[in-house]
PDB file of C-alpha atoms and ligand atoms in Angstrom:
ATOM      1  CA  MET A  22      60.488  -9.668  67.596  1.00 48.00           C
ATOM      2  CA  GLN A  23      59.476  -6.150  66.348  1.00 48.00           C
ATOM      3  CA  SER A  24      58.860  -7.724  62.417  1.00 52.00           C
ATOM      4  CA  LEU A  25      55.596  -8.946  63.388  1.00 60.00           C
ATOM      5  CA  GLN A  26      53.672  -5.542  63.854  1.00 60.00           C
ATOM      6  CA  GLN A  27      54.834  -4.561  60.343  1.00 74.00           C
ATOM      7  CA  LYS A  28      50.947  -4.423  58.432  1.00 83.00           C
ATOM      8  CA  VAL A  29      49.821  -6.202  55.136  1.00 90.00           C
ATOM      9  CA  ILE A  30      47.549  -4.295  53.187  1.00 93.00           C
ATOM     10  CA  LEU A  31      45.400  -6.854  50.898  1.00 96.00           C
ATOM     11  CA  ASP A  32      44.259  -5.510  47.268  1.00 95.00           C
ATOM     12  CA  LYS A  33      40.237  -5.204  46.559  1.00 96.00           C
ATOM     13  CA  GLU A  34      41.013  -8.773  44.211  1.00 97.00           C
ATOM     14  CA  THR A  35      41.962 -11.067  47.470  1.00 97.00           C
ATOM     15  CA  THR A  36      39.030  -9.060  50.114  1.00 98.00           C
ATOM     16  CA  HIS A  37      36.537  -9.416  46.927  1.00 98.00           C
ATOM     17  CA  ALA A  38      37.789 -13.442  46.535  1.00 98.00           C
ATOM     18  CA  TYR A  39      37.196 -13.833  50.482  1.00 98.00           C
ATOM     19  CA  GLN A  40      33.962 -12.696  50.591  1.00 98.00           C
ATOM     20  CA  GLN A  41      32.637 -14.676  47.791  1.00 98.00           C
ATOM     21  CA  ASN A  42      34.529 -17.666  48.353  1.00 98.00           C
ATOM     22  CA  GLY A  43      34.352 -17.614  52.287  1.00 98.00           C
ATOM     23  CA  TYR A  44      38.187 -18.431  52.424  1.00 98.00           C
ATOM     24  CA  ALA A  45      41.583 -17.026  51.296  1.00 98.00           C
ATOM     25  CA  LEU A  46      45.272 -18.381  50.703  1.00 98.00           C
ATOM     26  CA  ILE A  47      47.766 -15.638  51.996  1.00 97.00           C
ATOM     27  CA  LYS A  48      51.223 -16.323  51.394  1.00 97.00           C
ATOM     28  CA  ASN A  49      54.404 -15.671  53.201  1.00 96.00           C
ATOM     29  CA  LEU A  50      52.354 -14.117  56.097  1.00 97.00           C
ATOM     30  CA  ALA A  51      54.813 -15.003  59.184  1.00 96.00           C
ATOM     31  CA  THR A  52      58.517 -14.702  57.697  1.00 94.00           C
ATOM     32  CA  ALA A  53      60.916 -17.252  57.932  1.00 95.00           C
ATOM     33  CA  ASP A  54      62.502 -15.249  61.069  1.00 95.00           C
ATOM     34  CA  GLU A  55      58.869 -15.418  62.602  1.00 95.00           C
ATOM     35  CA  ILE A  56      58.626 -18.886  62.423  1.00 97.00           C
ATOM     36  CA  THR A  57      62.233 -19.627  63.579  1.00 97.00           C
ATOM     37  CA  HIS A  58      61.362 -17.945  66.900  1.00 96.00           C
ATOM     38  CA  TYR A  59      57.793 -18.636  67.466  1.00 97.00           C
ATOM     39  CA  ARG A  60      57.824 -22.694  66.563  1.00 98.00           C
ATOM     40  CA  PRO A  61      59.771 -23.735  69.203  1.00 97.00           C
ATOM     41  CA  LEU A  62      57.749 -21.390  71.401  1.00 97.00           C
ATOM     42  CA  ILE A  63      54.151 -22.710  70.398  1.00 97.00           C
ATOM     43  CA  LEU A  64      55.931 -26.186  70.228  1.00 97.00           C
ATOM     44  CA  ASP A  65      56.839 -26.101  73.813  1.00 96.00           C
ATOM     45  CA  ALA A  66      53.526 -24.847  75.097  1.00 96.00           C
ATOM     46  CA  VAL A  67      51.916 -27.713  73.144  1.00 96.00           C
ATOM     47  CA  LYS A  68      53.787 -30.248  75.093  1.00 95.00           C
ATOM     48  CA  LYS A  69      52.707 -28.232  78.113  1.00 94.00           C
ATOM     49  CA  LEU A  70      49.403 -27.997  77.758  1.00 94.00           C
ATOM     50  CA  ASN A  71      48.294 -30.941  75.126  1.00 91.00           C
ATOM     51  CA  PRO A  72      45.472 -32.493  77.059  1.00 89.00           C
ATOM     52  CA  GLU A  73      45.349 -35.952  74.815  1.00 92.00           C
ATOM     53  CA  VAL A  74      46.486 -38.847  76.483  1.00 90.00           C
ATOM     54  CA  ARG A  75      44.577 -41.779  74.749  1.00 94.00           C
ATOM     55  CA  LYS A  76      46.329 -43.912  72.304  1.00 93.00           C
ATOM     56  CA  MET A  77      45.047 -42.768  68.863  1.00 94.00           C
ATOM     57  CA  GLU A  78      42.656 -46.367  68.174  1.00 93.00           C
ATOM     58  CA  ASP A  79      41.074 -45.515  71.670  1.00 94.00           C
ATOM     59  CA  ARG A  80      40.147 -42.430  70.452  1.00 95.00           C
ATOM     60  CA  ASP A  81      37.141 -41.445  67.932  1.00 94.00           C
ATOM     61  CA  THR A  82      37.011 -39.720  64.299  1.00 95.00           C
ATOM     62  CA  TYR A  83      36.995 -35.961  66.169  1.00 92.00           C
ATOM     63  CA  GLY A  84      39.892 -37.648  68.620  1.00 94.00           C
ATOM     64  CA  LYS A  85      41.942 -38.838  65.731  1.00 94.00           C
ATOM     65  CA  ALA A  86      41.844 -35.886  63.565  1.00 93.00           C
ATOM     66  CA  PHE A  87      44.448 -33.768  65.753  1.00 94.00           C
ATOM     67  CA  LEU A  88      45.668 -32.921  69.090  1.00 94.00           C
ATOM     68  CA  GLN A  89      43.942 -29.813  69.895  1.00 96.00           C
ATOM     69  CA  THR A  90      46.085 -27.673  72.207  1.00 96.00           C
ATOM     70  CA  MET A  91      43.945 -24.147  73.009  1.00 96.00           C
ATOM     71  CA  ASN A  92      44.612 -20.761  74.289  1.00 95.00           C
ATOM     72  CA  LEU A  93      48.095 -20.819  74.560  1.00 97.00           C
ATOM     73  CA  TRP A  94      48.406 -17.299  74.886  1.00 97.00           C
ATOM     74  CA  GLU A  95      47.327 -17.288  78.242  1.00 95.00           C
ATOM     75  CA  GLU A  96      49.822 -19.816  79.253  1.00 91.00           C
ATOM     76  CA  ASP A  97      52.611 -18.135  77.735  1.00 93.00           C
ATOM     77  CA  GLU A  98      53.730 -14.893  77.357  1.00 93.00           C
ATOM     78  CA  GLN A  99      55.987 -15.285  74.339  1.00 91.00           C
ATOM     79  CA  VAL A 100      53.097 -17.230  72.268  1.00 97.00           C
ATOM     80  CA  LYS A 101      50.801 -14.204  73.716  1.00 97.00           C
ATOM     81  CA  GLU A 102      52.587 -11.654  71.358  1.00 96.00           C
ATOM     82  CA  PHE A 103      51.968 -14.117  68.326  1.00 97.00           C
ATOM     83  CA  THR A 104      48.136 -14.618  68.708  1.00 98.00           C
ATOM     84  CA  LEU A 105      47.644 -11.220  70.139  1.00 97.00           C
ATOM     85  CA  ASP A 106      49.965 -10.210  66.563  1.00 95.00           C
ATOM     86  CA  LYS A 107      48.054  -7.004  64.883  1.00 95.00           C
ATOM     87  CA  LYS A 108      49.499  -7.997  61.270  1.00 96.00           C
ATOM     88  CA  PHE A 109      47.533 -11.044  61.428  1.00 97.00           C
ATOM     89  CA  ALA A 110      44.455  -9.258  63.199  1.00 97.00           C
ATOM     90  CA  SER A 111      44.724  -6.817  60.494  1.00 97.00           C
ATOM     91  CA  VAL A 112      44.538  -8.957  57.756  1.00 98.00           C
ATOM     92  CA  ALA A 113      41.079 -10.790  59.283  1.00 98.00           C
ATOM     93  CA  ALA A 114      40.071  -7.530  59.857  1.00 98.00           C
ATOM     94  CA  GLN A 115      40.469  -6.595  56.325  1.00 98.00           C
ATOM     95  CA  LEU A 116      38.881 -10.173  54.716  1.00 98.00           C
ATOM     96  CA  MET A 117      35.669  -9.861  56.682  1.00 98.00           C
ATOM     97  CA  GLY A 118      35.598  -5.958  55.739  1.00 97.00           C
ATOM     98  CA  VAL A 119      35.339  -4.608  59.627  1.00 98.00           C
ATOM     99  CA  GLU A 120      37.526  -1.951  61.338  1.00 97.00           C
ATOM    100  CA  LYS A 121      38.229  -3.975  64.568  1.00 97.00           C
ATOM    101  CA  VAL A 122      38.180  -7.296  65.251  1.00 98.00           C
ATOM    102  CA  ARG A 123      38.497  -8.953  68.722  1.00 98.00           C
ATOM    103  CA  LEU A 124      39.876 -12.383  69.627  1.00 98.00           C
ATOM    104  CA  TYR A 125      37.861 -15.499  70.428  1.00 98.00           C
ATOM    105  CA  HIS A 126      40.744 -17.887  71.125  1.00 98.00           C
ATOM    106  CA  ASP A 127      43.691 -19.606  69.715  1.00 98.00           C
ATOM    107  CA  GLN A 128      44.486 -23.398  69.375  1.00 98.00           C
ATOM    108  CA  ALA A 129      47.290 -25.472  67.805  1.00 97.00           C
ATOM    109  CA  LEU A 130      45.943 -28.110  66.017  1.00 98.00           C
ATOM    110  CA  PHE A 131      48.777 -30.970  65.336  1.00 98.00           C
ATOM    111  CA  LYS A 132      48.081 -33.425  63.191  1.00 98.00           C
ATOM    112  CA  GLU A 133      50.038 -36.586  64.010  1.00 97.00           C
ATOM    113  CA  ALA A 134      51.754 -38.781  61.787  1.00 97.00           C
ATOM    114  CA  GLY A 135      48.823 -41.181  60.652  1.00 96.00           C
ATOM    115  CA  GLY A 136      46.053 -38.975  62.638  1.00 97.00           C
ATOM    116  CA  GLY A 137      42.784 -39.103  60.769  1.00 97.00           C
ATOM    117  CA  PHE A 138      40.992 -37.234  58.459  1.00 97.00           C
ATOM    118  CA  THR A 139      39.024 -33.993  59.628  1.00 97.00           C
ATOM    119  CA  PRO A 140      35.610 -34.310  58.911  1.00 96.00           C
ATOM    120  CA  TRP A 141      33.623 -31.627  57.081  1.00 96.00           C
ATOM    121  CA  HIS A 142      32.167 -28.955  59.666  1.00 96.00           C
ATOM    122  CA  GLN A 143      31.345 -25.689  60.178  1.00 97.00           C
ATOM    123  CA  ASP A 144      33.308 -23.631  63.143  1.00 97.00           C
ATOM    124  CA  GLN A 145      29.954 -21.633  63.789  1.00 96.00           C
ATOM    125  CA  TYR A 146      28.380 -24.682  65.271  1.00 96.00           C
ATOM    126  CA  TYR A 147      30.423 -24.903  67.968  1.00 96.00           C
ATOM    127  CA  TRP A 148      30.472 -20.340  68.957  1.00 98.00           C
ATOM    128  CA  PRO A 149      27.380 -18.527  70.757  1.00 98.00           C
ATOM    129  CA  LEU A 150      27.943 -15.294  68.550  1.00 98.00           C
ATOM    130  CA  ASN A 151      25.508 -13.536  67.176  1.00 97.00           C
ATOM    131  CA  THR A 152      27.189 -12.597  63.929  1.00 97.00           C
ATOM    132  CA  LYS A 153      28.114 -14.480  60.421  1.00 95.00           C
ATOM    133  CA  ASN A 154      31.755 -11.827  60.673  1.00 97.00           C
ATOM    134  CA  THR A 155      33.663 -14.728  62.421  1.00 98.00           C
ATOM    135  CA  ILE A 156      37.255 -16.063  60.682  1.00 98.00           C
ATOM    136  CA  THR A 157      39.565 -18.235  61.539  1.00 98.00           C
ATOM    137  CA  MET A 158      43.624 -17.918  60.590  1.00 98.00           C
ATOM    138  CA  TRP A 159      45.122 -21.281  60.184  1.00 98.00           C
ATOM    139  CA  MET A 160      48.888 -21.000  59.543  1.00 98.00           C
ATOM    140  CA  PRO A 161      51.162 -24.521  59.077  1.00 98.00           C
ATOM    141  CA  LEU A 162      54.473 -23.728  61.309  1.00 98.00           C
ATOM    142  CA  ILE A 163      56.513 -26.588  58.781  1.00 98.00           C
ATOM    143  CA  ASP A 164      56.203 -26.545  55.064  1.00 98.00           C
ATOM    144  CA  ILE A 165      53.311 -29.001  54.237  1.00 98.00           C
ATOM    145  CA  THR A 166      51.950 -30.991  51.470  1.00 98.00           C
ATOM    146  CA  PRO A 167      48.195 -32.229  50.407  1.00 98.00           C
ATOM    147  CA  GLY A 168      48.823 -35.650  52.048  1.00 97.00           C
ATOM    148  CA  MET A 169      49.615 -34.277  55.735  1.00 98.00           C
ATOM    149  CA  GLY A 170      46.416 -32.946  56.663  1.00 98.00           C
ATOM    150  CA  MET A 171      45.966 -29.883  54.075  1.00 98.00           C
ATOM    151  CA  LEU A 172      42.799 -27.834  54.807  1.00 98.00           C
ATOM    152  CA  THR A 173      40.377 -27.906  52.253  1.00 98.00           C
ATOM    153  CA  PHE A 174      37.506 -25.245  51.377  1.00 98.00           C
ATOM    154  CA  ALA A 175      33.585 -25.710  50.006  1.00 98.00           C
ATOM    155  CA  GLY A 176      34.057 -22.167  47.949  1.00 98.00           C
ATOM    156  CA  GLY A 177      30.774 -20.151  48.576  1.00 98.00           C
ATOM    157  CA  SER A 178      29.079 -22.649  51.225  1.00 98.00           C
ATOM    158  CA  HIS A 179      29.299 -19.521  53.915  1.00 98.00           C
ATOM    159  CA  LYS A 180      26.749 -17.906  52.164  1.00 97.00           C
ATOM    160  CA  ASP A 181      24.312 -20.594  52.799  1.00 95.00           C
ATOM    161  CA  GLY A 182      24.084 -20.314  56.916  1.00 93.00           C
ATOM    162  CA  LEU A 183      24.376 -23.214  59.338  1.00 93.00           C
ATOM    163  CA  VAL A 184      23.528 -26.315  56.714  1.00 91.00           C
ATOM    164  CA  LYS A 185      23.146 -28.788  59.721  1.00 84.00           C
ATOM    165  CA  ASN A 186      23.509 -28.880  63.524  1.00 84.00           C
ATOM    166  CA  LEU A 187      26.236 -31.100  63.632  1.00 87.00           C
ATOM    167  CA  GLU A 188      29.461 -31.489  65.497  1.00 89.00           C
ATOM    168  CA  ILE A 189      32.643 -32.941  63.780  1.00 92.00           C
ATOM    169  CA  SER A 190      32.008 -36.543  63.553  1.00 92.00           C
ATOM    170  CA  ASP A 191      31.535 -39.076  61.118  1.00 94.00           C
ATOM    171  CA  GLU A 192      28.002 -38.287  60.861  1.00 93.00           C
ATOM    172  CA  SER A 193      29.169 -34.537  59.994  1.00 93.00           C
ATOM    173  CA  GLU A 194      31.265 -36.053  57.082  1.00 95.00           C
ATOM    174  CA  LYS A 195      28.743 -38.092  55.293  1.00 95.00           C
ATOM    175  CA  ALA A 196      25.712 -35.437  55.545  1.00 95.00           C
ATOM    176  CA  LEU A 197      27.834 -32.258  54.623  1.00 96.00           C
ATOM    177  CA  ASP A 198      29.698 -34.176  51.953  1.00 96.00           C
ATOM    178  CA  GLU A 199      26.405 -35.232  50.466  1.00 97.00           C
ATOM    179  CA  HIS A 200      25.501 -31.891  51.065  1.00 97.00           C
ATOM    180  CA  VAL A 201      28.545 -30.679  49.338  1.00 97.00           C
ATOM    181  CA  ALA A 202      27.991 -32.662  46.416  1.00 97.00           C
ATOM    182  CA  GLN A 203      24.768 -31.742  46.047  1.00 97.00           C
ATOM    183  CA  LYS A 204      25.268 -28.061  45.707  1.00 97.00           C
ATOM    184  CA  LYS A 205      28.100 -28.352  43.745  1.00 98.00           C
ATOM    185  CA  TYR A 206      30.448 -25.930  45.492  1.00 98.00           C
ATOM    186  CA  PRO A 207      33.658 -25.575  43.980  1.00 98.00           C
ATOM    187  CA  VAL A 208      36.318 -27.506  46.591  1.00 98.00           C
ATOM    188  CA  PHE A 209      39.672 -25.842  47.160  1.00 98.00           C
ATOM    189  CA  MET A 210      42.478 -26.951  48.806  1.00 98.00           C
ATOM    190  CA  PRO A 211      45.952 -25.774  48.264  1.00 98.00           C
ATOM    191  CA  SER A 212      48.872 -27.738  46.452  1.00 98.00           C
ATOM    192  CA  GLN A 213      51.297 -27.116  49.016  1.00 98.00           C
ATOM    193  CA  MET A 214      51.749 -24.255  52.098  1.00 98.00           C
ATOM    194  CA  ASN A 215      54.954 -23.446  53.241  1.00 98.00           C
ATOM    195  CA  ALA A 216      55.614 -22.597  56.976  1.00 98.00           C
ATOM    196  CA  GLY A 217      54.057 -18.633  57.269  1.00 98.00           C
ATOM    197  CA  ASP A 218      51.337 -19.070  54.926  1.00 98.00           C
ATOM    198  CA  ALA A 219      47.922 -18.921  55.984  1.00 98.00           C
ATOM    199  CA  THR A 220      44.561 -19.494  55.095  1.00 98.00           C
ATOM    200  CA  PHE A 221      41.275 -18.015  56.396  1.00 98.00           C
ATOM    201  CA  HIS A 222      38.212 -19.251  56.449  1.00 98.00           C
ATOM    202  CA  ALA A 223      34.682 -17.968  57.940  1.00 98.00           C
ATOM    203  CA  GLY A 224      33.228 -19.717  60.689  1.00 98.00           C
ATOM    204  CA  LEU A 225      30.039 -21.001  57.987  1.00 97.00           C
ATOM    205  CA  THR A 226      32.595 -21.802  55.158  1.00 98.00           C
ATOM    206  CA  LEU A 227      32.209 -25.987  55.193  1.00 98.00           C
ATOM    207  CA  HIS A 228      36.056 -27.385  55.469  1.00 98.00           C
ATOM    208  CA  LYS A 229      37.825 -30.740  55.927  1.00 98.00           C
ATOM    209  CA  ALA A 230      41.341 -32.007  55.875  1.00 98.00           C
ATOM    210  CA  PRO A 231      42.876 -35.465  54.759  1.00 98.00           C
ATOM    211  CA  GLY A 232      44.367 -37.912  57.395  1.00 98.00           C
ATOM    212  CA  ASN A 233      48.056 -37.393  57.608  1.00 98.00           C
ATOM    213  CA  SER A 234      49.624 -40.198  55.608  1.00 98.00           C
ATOM    214  CA  SER A 235      53.280 -38.883  56.114  1.00 98.00           C
ATOM    215  CA  SER A 236      55.505 -39.823  59.097  1.00 98.00           C
ATOM    216  CA  ILE A 237      55.968 -36.156  60.639  1.00 97.00           C
ATOM    217  CA  MET A 238      53.670 -34.164  62.868  1.00 97.00           C
ATOM    218  CA  ARG A 239      51.506 -31.478  60.649  1.00 98.00           C
ATOM    219  CA  GLU A 240      51.969 -28.368  63.333  1.00 98.00           C
ATOM    220  CA  VAL A 241      49.354 -25.697  62.379  1.00 98.00           C
ATOM    221  CA  MET A 242      48.473 -22.912  64.671  1.00 98.00           C
ATOM    222  CA  THR A 243      45.506 -20.970  64.288  1.00 98.00           C
ATOM    223  CA  ILE A 244      43.686 -17.690  65.584  1.00 98.00           C
ATOM    224  CA  ILE A 245      40.053 -17.089  65.620  1.00 98.00           C
ATOM    225  CA  TYR A 246      38.507 -13.908  65.704  1.00 98.00           C
ATOM    226  CA  PHE A 247      35.167 -12.032  65.343  1.00 98.00           C
ATOM    227  CA  ALA A 248      34.148  -8.453  64.169  1.00 98.00           C
ATOM    228  CA  ASP A 249      33.994  -5.997  67.073  1.00 98.00           C
ATOM    229  CA  GLY A 250      30.383  -5.273  68.518  1.00 98.00           C
ATOM    230  CA  THR A 251      29.289  -8.871  68.620  1.00 98.00           C
ATOM    231  CA  GLU A 252      26.711  -9.865  70.530  1.00 98.00           C
ATOM    232  CA  VAL A 253      26.625 -13.220  72.803  1.00 98.00           C
ATOM    233  CA  ALA A 254      24.088 -15.452  71.421  1.00 98.00           C
ATOM    234  CA  PRO A 255      21.977 -17.931  73.409  1.00 96.00           C
ATOM    235  CA  PRO A 256      23.612 -20.967  73.013  1.00 95.00           C
ATOM    236  CA  ILE A 257      22.397 -23.764  70.906  1.00 94.00           C
ATOM    237  CA  ASN A 258      24.262 -26.875  71.985  1.00 95.00           C
ATOM    238  CA  GLU A 259      26.462 -28.159  74.782  1.00 96.00           C
ATOM    239  CA  TRP A 260      29.360 -26.668  72.915  1.00 96.00           C
ATOM    240  CA  GLN A 261      28.257 -23.228  72.658  1.00 97.00           C
ATOM    241  CA  GLU A 262      27.385 -23.374  76.225  1.00 97.00           C
ATOM    242  CA  LYS A 263      31.250 -24.690  77.109  1.00 97.00           C
ATOM    243  CA  ASP A 264      32.518 -22.036  74.533  1.00 98.00           C
ATOM    244  CA  ARG A 265      30.447 -19.139  76.383  1.00 98.00           C
ATOM    245  CA  GLN A 266      32.081 -20.040  80.166  1.00 98.00           C
ATOM    246  CA  ARG A 267      35.226 -20.536  78.549  1.00 97.00           C
ATOM    247  CA  TRP A 268      35.972 -18.020  75.800  1.00 98.00           C
ATOM    248  CA  LEU A 269      33.565 -15.481  76.933  1.00 98.00           C
ATOM    249  CA  LEU A 270      33.690 -15.983  81.052  1.00 98.00           C
ATOM    250  CA  GLY A 271      30.277 -16.523  81.254  1.00 98.00           C
ATOM    251  CA  LEU A 272      28.924 -13.060  79.636  1.00 98.00           C
ATOM    252  CA  ALA A 273      25.467 -13.178  79.633  1.00 97.00           C
ATOM    253  CA  ASN A 274      23.086 -13.149  76.132  1.00 96.00           C
ATOM    254  CA  GLY A 275      22.518 -10.345  74.369  1.00 97.00           C
ATOM    255  CA  THR A 276      25.889  -8.716  76.068  1.00 98.00           C
ATOM    256  CA  LEU A 277      28.579  -7.488  74.214  1.00 98.00           C
ATOM    257  CA  ALA A 278      31.345 -10.174  73.429  1.00 98.00           C
ATOM    258  CA  ALA A 279      34.166  -8.391  75.136  1.00 98.00           C
ATOM    259  CA  SER A 280      35.537 -10.522  77.921  1.00 98.00           C
ATOM    260  CA  ARG A 281      38.843  -9.887  79.182  1.00 98.00           C
ATOM    261  CA  LEU A 282      40.094 -12.733  77.391  1.00 98.00           C
ATOM    262  CA  ASN A 283      38.517 -10.894  73.682  1.00 98.00           C
ATOM    263  CA  PRO A 284      40.790  -7.999  73.537  1.00 98.00           C
ATOM    264  CA  VAL A 285      40.443  -5.864  70.242  1.00 98.00           C
ATOM    265  CA  LEU A 286      43.085  -6.328  68.200  1.00 95.00           C
TER     266      LEU A 286
HETATM  267  O1  AKG B 326      43.369 -28.547  60.989  1.00 95.89           O
HETATM  268  C1  AKG B 326      42.250 -29.226  60.653  1.00 95.89           C
HETATM  269  O2  AKG B 326      42.677 -30.503  60.567  1.00 95.89           O
HETATM  270  C2  AKG B 326      41.069 -28.698  60.767  1.00 95.89           C
HETATM  271  C3  AKG B 326      40.939 -27.197  61.173  1.00 95.89           C
HETATM  272  C4  AKG B 326      39.643 -26.704  61.738  1.00 95.89           C
HETATM  273  O3  AKG B 326      38.998 -27.032  61.301  1.00 95.89           O
HETATM  274  C5  AKG B 326      39.512 -25.467  61.803  1.00 95.89           C
HETATM  275  O4  AKG B 326      40.546 -24.429  61.863  1.00 95.89           O
HETATM  276  O5  AKG B 326      38.563 -24.540  61.897  1.00 95.89           O
END
């Protein structure tokens, strides 16, 4: 699948808007051929690796929000091409205004039919990385409408740092919803995304998604990147310590975040 390597050059307005808003919507980032090729491979990997076995009614709010299957690229050589793809990484680097990015990890986030909402949160709460220059690419593998669980952003919220020390939960939803209202951040939700469109958001951008009220799975693949040169930060919660072990292979605080799972892309 060679076409993935074609570079996308963003215009200044797009990168400037990303810096101001903390998110960007890039249409047609993956072509229809690329989606046709990679979607079944990602679906197979999710089927094989998805760790969720509980019934919907037995899960908490986080568990109801999506099936979270992580680092597919380690398990599947073809998904590896997708996750390590330079076209996606180059868009991430251009938006962040850095020359090189490293991979943090990938994850498929599949919101089941009838799946719950994703509470307001900031990703950086989970990451022991000594930088604000982190970004997630969020790409639907099928066409999606808002009611299927469209990602929604609080514009400019990334500029205010880590707002609350809260994991994804009913508590984060309540506290951060109040914060968004109080700060009057403009809230943005795309009205439609087609397979291969992608949003990018900063690790500190507040975001959420409604539940999936449709009868089909919201299939989304995500890739998380950070600026090359970032160091490992002392973990501030248990999640960050787990991440340090899992995605940074236990690298010590203050060392370069550059394990074999974090190649420069
Ligand atoms: O897919 C979702 O519902 C939430 C995604 C998300 O929070 C993320 O990719 O950072």
